Amino acid sequence: MPLRAANQAAADPVEELRSAPDQQDADGESLWAPVAVDPSRPISQTNPPRRAPHHAQTPRATAGEVERRIAEAQLWIAQRLPLLEIRAKAGESWGVSNVKTVNRYLDLARMRMVEELISDRRRHQAEQIFALNDCARRAMDAEQFSAAVGAFRVIAEIGGLLRAPIKPPEAKS
């Protein structure tokens, strides 16, 4: 048993979230067949109860579908949508109404966003500096010089030219 627990802990989060169907066709669609229930036998783990028609079983998401859902979740996070709206969109787009499942997709999307930010930090810094330069230029054109100075200060902080705060910390007595 301890070996199995170690293998489960090292599993890929996407694969764990996916709980993949055993077989997929060439397009990545699942080859899924619903489990038949024998009404003459008593209910057990090998003979689950019949489900009501409104609880129809759906196939598990394929690898491509999971990646699409994660990318969509990253977009919603980047758009700073409220959690209630994200859950509603997940229900519409994915057919997922379970809050825990939606949260798992969101956690994985956030984790990937952080990994991308860390791995591509220089490009991200350059994008921020370019955007702040544009902001400072527009502030100077509008004669809002304090805003322009603030933008240049942030540029210097991002670029590593300014390490210490401009104002010294106030002494606590």
PDB file of C-alpha atoms in Angstrom:
ATOM      1  CA  MET A   1       0.000   0.000   0.000  1.00  0.00           C
ATOM      2  CA  PRO A   2       2.731   2.620   0.750  1.00  0.00           C
ATOM      3  CA  LEU A   3       4.144   2.164  -2.759  1.00  0.00           C
ATOM      4  CA  ARG A   4       0.730   2.853  -4.286  1.00  0.00           C
ATOM      5  CA  ALA A   5       0.323   6.028  -2.203  1.00  0.00           C
ATOM      6  CA  ALA A   6       3.738   7.268  -3.384  1.00  0.00           C
ATOM      7  CA  ASN A   7       2.772   6.642  -7.010  1.00  0.00           C
ATOM      8  CA  GLN A   8      -0.495   8.531  -6.599  1.00  0.00           C
ATOM      9  CA  ALA A   9       1.252  11.532  -5.039  1.00  0.00           C
ATOM     10  CA  ALA A  10       3.646  11.783  -7.984  1.00  0.00           C
ATOM     11  CA  ALA A  11       0.819  11.673 -10.569  1.00  0.00           C
ATOM     12  CA  ASP A  12       0.490  14.491 -13.084  1.00  0.00           C
ATOM     13  CA  PRO A  13      -2.208  16.928 -11.855  1.00  0.00           C
ATOM     14  CA  VAL A  14      -3.806  17.017 -15.309  1.00  0.00           C
ATOM     15  CA  GLU A  15      -4.019  13.233 -15.408  1.00  0.00           C
ATOM     16  CA  GLU A  16      -5.369  13.161 -11.877  1.00  0.00           C
ATOM     17  CA  LEU A  17      -7.998  15.771 -12.743  1.00  0.00           C
ATOM     18  CA  ARG A  18      -8.841  14.013 -15.934  1.00  0.00           C
ATOM     19  CA  SER A  19      -9.323  10.506 -14.525  1.00  0.00           C
ATOM     20  CA  ALA A  20      -8.966   9.481 -18.131  1.00  0.00           C
ATOM     21  CA  PRO A  21     -11.144   6.962 -19.886  1.00  0.00           C
ATOM     22  CA  ASP A  22      -9.305   3.745 -20.644  1.00  0.00           C
ATOM     23  CA  GLN A  23      -9.514   4.169 -24.396  1.00  0.00           C
ATOM     24  CA  GLN A  24      -9.622   7.079 -26.818  1.00  0.00           C
ATOM     25  CA  ASP A  25     -10.055   7.213 -30.567  1.00  0.00           C
ATOM     26  CA  ALA A  26      -7.598   8.936 -32.918  1.00  0.00           C
ATOM     27  CA  ASP A  27      -9.247  12.341 -32.307  1.00  0.00           C
ATOM     28  CA  GLY A  28      -8.885  12.032 -28.533  1.00  0.00           C
ATOM     29  CA  GLU A  29     -12.597  11.376 -27.973  1.00  0.00           C
ATOM     30  CA  SER A  30     -13.401   8.816 -25.291  1.00  0.00           C
ATOM     31  CA  LEU A  31     -14.695   5.398 -26.190  1.00  0.00           C
ATOM     32  CA  TRP A  32     -17.193   5.189 -23.343  1.00  0.00           C
ATOM     33  CA  ALA A  33     -20.011   2.775 -22.798  1.00  0.00           C
ATOM     34  CA  PRO A  34     -22.471   3.167 -19.917  1.00  0.00           C
ATOM     35  CA  VAL A  35     -22.508   0.379 -17.339  1.00  0.00           C
ATOM     36  CA  ALA A  36     -25.605  -1.769 -17.534  1.00  0.00           C
ATOM     37  CA  VAL A  37     -27.448  -2.518 -14.293  1.00  0.00           C
ATOM     38  CA  ASP A  38     -29.069  -5.870 -13.677  1.00  0.00           C
ATOM     39  CA  PRO A  39     -32.315  -5.212 -11.722  1.00  0.00           C
ATOM     40  CA  SER A  40     -32.657  -8.857 -10.663  1.00  0.00           C
ATOM     41  CA  ARG A  41     -29.453  -8.760  -8.571  1.00  0.00           C
ATOM     42  CA  PRO A  42     -29.102  -6.869  -5.274  1.00  0.00           C
ATOM     43  CA  ILE A  43     -27.349  -3.494  -5.332  1.00  0.00           C
ATOM     44  CA  SER A  44     -23.617  -3.683  -4.600  1.00  0.00           C
ATOM     45  CA  GLN A  45     -20.341  -2.236  -5.846  1.00  0.00           C
ATOM     46  CA  THR A  46     -20.453  -4.508  -8.887  1.00  0.00           C
ATOM     47  CA  ASN A  47     -24.136  -3.804  -9.497  1.00  0.00           C
ATOM     48  CA  PRO A  48     -24.768  -0.089  -8.890  1.00  0.00           C
ATOM     49  CA  PRO A  49     -28.330   1.188  -8.540  1.00  0.00           C
ATOM     50  CA  ARG A  50     -30.169   2.596 -11.527  1.00  0.00           C
ATOM     51  CA  ARG A  51     -29.815   6.310 -11.859  1.00  0.00           C
ATOM     52  CA  ALA A  52     -32.714   8.592 -12.520  1.00  0.00           C
ATOM     53  CA  PRO A  53     -32.859   9.851 -16.125  1.00  0.00           C
ATOM     54  CA  HIS A  54     -31.889  13.387 -15.050  1.00  0.00           C
ATOM     55  CA  HIS A  55     -28.604  11.985 -13.621  1.00  0.00           C
ATOM     56  CA  ALA A  56     -27.398  10.563 -16.920  1.00  0.00           C
ATOM     57  CA  GLN A  57     -23.738   9.597 -16.775  1.00  0.00           C
ATOM     58  CA  THR A  58     -21.409  11.613 -18.952  1.00  0.00           C
ATOM     59  CA  PRO A  59     -18.059  10.483 -20.269  1.00  0.00           C
ATOM     60  CA  ARG A  60     -14.930  11.779 -18.567  1.00  0.00           C
ATOM     61  CA  ALA A  61     -13.036  14.611 -20.223  1.00  0.00           C
ATOM     62  CA  THR A  62     -10.353  13.605 -22.691  1.00  0.00           C
ATOM     63  CA  ALA A  63      -6.811  14.985 -22.600  1.00  0.00           C
ATOM     64  CA  GLY A  64      -7.586  17.631 -25.221  1.00  0.00           C
ATOM     65  CA  GLU A  65     -10.758  18.680 -23.433  1.00  0.00           C
ATOM     66  CA  VAL A  66      -8.906  19.062 -20.108  1.00  0.00           C
ATOM     67  CA  GLU A  67      -6.253  21.257 -21.762  1.00  0.00           C
ATOM     68  CA  ARG A  68      -8.980  23.384 -23.358  1.00  0.00           C
ATOM     69  CA  ARG A  69     -10.735  23.792 -20.003  1.00  0.00           C
ATOM     70  CA  ILE A  70      -7.489  24.800 -18.282  1.00  0.00           C
ATOM     71  CA  ALA A  71      -6.762  27.378 -21.002  1.00  0.00           C
ATOM     72  CA  GLU A  72     -10.304  28.732 -20.689  1.00  0.00           C
ATOM     73  CA  ALA A  73      -9.920  28.944 -16.906  1.00  0.00           C
ATOM     74  CA  GLN A  74      -6.655  30.872 -17.380  1.00  0.00           C
ATOM     75  CA  LEU A  75      -8.508  33.338 -19.617  1.00  0.00           C
ATOM     76  CA  TRP A  76     -11.259  33.830 -17.027  1.00  0.00           C
ATOM     77  CA  ILE A  77      -8.683  34.383 -14.283  1.00  0.00           C
ATOM     78  CA  ALA A  78      -6.806  36.890 -16.455  1.00  0.00           C
ATOM     79  CA  GLN A  79     -10.093  38.706 -17.101  1.00  0.00           C
ATOM     80  CA  ARG A  80     -10.575  38.862 -13.306  1.00  0.00           C
ATOM     81  CA  LEU A  81     -14.106  37.479 -13.512  1.00  0.00           C
ATOM     82  CA  PRO A  82     -15.921  36.920 -10.203  1.00  0.00           C
ATOM     83  CA  LEU A  83     -15.928  33.333  -8.952  1.00  0.00           C
ATOM     84  CA  LEU A  84     -19.699  33.043  -9.324  1.00  0.00           C
ATOM     85  CA  GLU A  85     -19.451  34.067 -12.969  1.00  0.00           C
ATOM     86  CA  ILE A  86     -16.599  31.612 -13.566  1.00  0.00           C
ATOM     87  CA  ARG A  87     -18.687  28.799 -12.071  1.00  0.00           C
ATOM     88  CA  ALA A  88     -21.643  29.758 -14.263  1.00  0.00           C
ATOM     89  CA  LYS A  89     -19.445  29.844 -17.379  1.00  0.00           C
ATOM     90  CA  ALA A  90     -17.930  26.475 -16.448  1.00  0.00           C
ATOM     91  CA  GLY A  91     -21.420  25.027 -16.207  1.00  0.00           C
ATOM     92  CA  GLU A  92     -22.382  26.428 -19.610  1.00  0.00           C
ATOM     93  CA  SER A  93     -19.144  25.653 -21.425  1.00  0.00           C
ATOM     94  CA  TRP A  94     -18.022  22.409 -19.787  1.00  0.00           C
ATOM     95  CA  GLY A  95     -21.220  20.980 -18.364  1.00  0.00           C
ATOM     96  CA  VAL A  96     -19.542  20.861 -14.927  1.00  0.00           C
ATOM     97  CA  SER A  97     -21.603  21.991 -11.953  1.00  0.00           C
ATOM     98  CA  ASN A  98     -19.503  20.488  -9.149  1.00  0.00           C
ATOM     99  CA  VAL A  99     -17.764  23.312  -7.269  1.00  0.00           C
ATOM    100  CA  LYS A 100     -14.812  21.123  -6.283  1.00  0.00           C
ATOM    101  CA  THR A 101     -14.158  20.140  -9.889  1.00  0.00           C
ATOM    102  CA  VAL A 102     -14.283  23.773 -11.044  1.00  0.00           C
ATOM    103  CA  ASN A 103     -11.927  24.743  -8.206  1.00  0.00           C
ATOM    104  CA  ARG A 104      -9.484  22.016  -9.241  1.00  0.00           C
ATOM    105  CA  TYR A 105      -9.424  23.401 -12.788  1.00  0.00           C
ATOM    106  CA  LEU A 106      -8.923  26.935 -11.434  1.00  0.00           C
ATOM    107  CA  ASP A 107      -6.095  25.828  -9.110  1.00  0.00           C
ATOM    108  CA  LEU A 108      -4.350  24.082 -11.973  1.00  0.00           C
ATOM    109  CA  ALA A 109      -4.821  27.128 -14.227  1.00  0.00           C
ATOM    110  CA  ARG A 110      -3.343  29.429 -11.562  1.00  0.00           C
ATOM    111  CA  MET A 111      -0.417  27.064 -11.048  1.00  0.00           C
ATOM    112  CA  ARG A 112       0.316  27.063 -14.786  1.00  0.00           C
ATOM    113  CA  MET A 113       0.069  30.859 -14.955  1.00  0.00           C
ATOM    114  CA  VAL A 114       2.660  31.182 -12.184  1.00  0.00           C
ATOM    115  CA  GLU A 115       4.966  28.676 -13.900  1.00  0.00           C
ATOM    116  CA  GLU A 116       4.707  30.599 -17.186  1.00  0.00           C
ATOM    117  CA  LEU A 117       5.396  33.889 -15.432  1.00  0.00           C
ATOM    118  CA  ILE A 118       8.475  32.519 -13.670  1.00  0.00           C
ATOM    119  CA  SER A 119       9.863  30.766 -16.744  1.00  0.00           C
ATOM    120  CA  ASP A 120       9.377  33.796 -19.007  1.00  0.00           C
ATOM    121  CA  ARG A 121      10.149  36.563 -16.522  1.00  0.00           C
ATOM    122  CA  ARG A 122      12.329  38.740 -18.808  1.00  0.00           C
ATOM    123  CA  ARG A 123       9.672  38.939 -21.508  1.00  0.00           C
ATOM    124  CA  HIS A 124       7.038  39.775 -18.898  1.00  0.00           C
ATOM    125  CA  GLN A 125       9.238  42.534 -17.436  1.00  0.00           C
ATOM    126  CA  ALA A 126       9.780  43.999 -20.901  1.00  0.00           C
ATOM    127  CA  GLU A 127       6.027  44.031 -21.567  1.00  0.00           C
ATOM    128  CA  GLN A 128       5.360  45.826 -18.275  1.00  0.00           C
ATOM    129  CA  ILE A 129       8.093  48.397 -18.887  1.00  0.00           C
ATOM    130  CA  PHE A 130       6.786  49.083 -22.398  1.00  0.00           C
ATOM    131  CA  ALA A 131       3.241  49.566 -21.066  1.00  0.00           C
ATOM    132  CA  LEU A 132       4.459  51.879 -18.284  1.00  0.00           C
ATOM    133  CA  ASN A 133       6.496  53.948 -20.771  1.00  0.00           C
ATOM    134  CA  ASP A 134       3.333  54.467 -22.797  1.00  0.00           C
ATOM    135  CA  CYS A 135       1.454  55.394 -19.607  1.00  0.00           C
ATOM    136  CA  ALA A 136       4.166  57.892 -18.597  1.00  0.00           C
ATOM    137  CA  ARG A 137       4.166  59.442 -22.082  1.00  0.00           C
ATOM    138  CA  ARG A 138       0.379  59.926 -22.011  1.00  0.00           C
ATOM    139  CA  ALA A 139       0.568  61.358 -18.470  1.00  0.00           C
ATOM    140  CA  MET A 140       3.167  63.921 -19.580  1.00  0.00           C
ATOM    141  CA  ASP A 141       1.038  64.860 -22.608  1.00  0.00           C
ATOM    142  CA  ALA A 142      -1.869  65.468 -20.218  1.00  0.00           C
ATOM    143  CA  GLU A 143       0.451  67.462 -17.912  1.00  0.00           C
ATOM    144  CA  GLN A 144      -0.040  64.967 -15.071  1.00  0.00           C
ATOM    145  CA  PHE A 145       3.597  64.984 -14.080  1.00  0.00           C
ATOM    146  CA  SER A 146       3.202  63.260 -10.722  1.00  0.00           C
ATOM    147  CA  ALA A 147       1.634  60.264 -12.496  1.00  0.00           C
ATOM    148  CA  ALA A 148       4.492  60.246 -15.009  1.00  0.00           C
ATOM    149  CA  VAL A 149       7.085  60.332 -12.207  1.00  0.00           C
ATOM    150  CA  GLY A 150       5.286  57.450 -10.493  1.00  0.00           C
ATOM    151  CA  ALA A 151       5.342  55.416 -13.700  1.00  0.00           C
ATOM    152  CA  PHE A 152       9.064  56.064 -14.157  1.00  0.00           C
ATOM    153  CA  ARG A 153       9.684  55.046 -10.536  1.00  0.00           C
ATOM    154  CA  VAL A 154       7.905  51.725 -11.113  1.00  0.00           C
ATOM    155  CA  ILE A 155       9.907  51.224 -14.332  1.00  0.00           C
ATOM    156  CA  ALA A 156      13.098  51.730 -12.331  1.00  0.00           C
ATOM    157  CA  GLU A 157      11.905  49.207  -9.724  1.00  0.00           C
ATOM    158  CA  ILE A 158      11.063  46.627 -12.389  1.00  0.00           C
ATOM    159  CA  GLY A 159      14.386  47.169 -14.115  1.00  0.00           C
ATOM    160  CA  GLY A 160      16.265  46.758 -10.855  1.00  0.00           C
ATOM    161  CA  LEU A 161      17.675  50.295 -10.908  1.00  0.00           C
ATOM    162  CA  LEU A 162      15.806  51.312  -7.772  1.00  0.00           C
ATOM    163  CA  ARG A 163      16.084  48.879  -4.882  1.00  0.00           C
ATOM    164  CA  ALA A 164      15.290  50.991  -1.829  1.00  0.00           C
ATOM    165  CA  PRO A 165      12.007  52.797  -1.211  1.00  0.00           C
ATOM    166  CA  ILE A 166      12.005  56.484  -2.095  1.00  0.00           C
ATOM    167  CA  LYS A 167      10.763  57.565   1.329  1.00  0.00           C
ATOM    168  CA  PRO A 168      12.604  56.212   4.378  1.00  0.00           C
ATOM    169  CA  PRO A 169      10.398  54.186   6.710  1.00  0.00           C
ATOM    170  CA  GLU A 170       9.007  56.243   9.562  1.00  0.00           C
ATOM    171  CA  ALA A 171      10.531  55.568  12.965  1.00  0.00           C
ATOM    172  CA  LYS A 172       8.212  53.868  15.429  1.00  0.00           C
ATOM    173  CA  SER A 173       8.486  55.172  18.975  1.00  0.00           C
TER     174      SER A 173
END
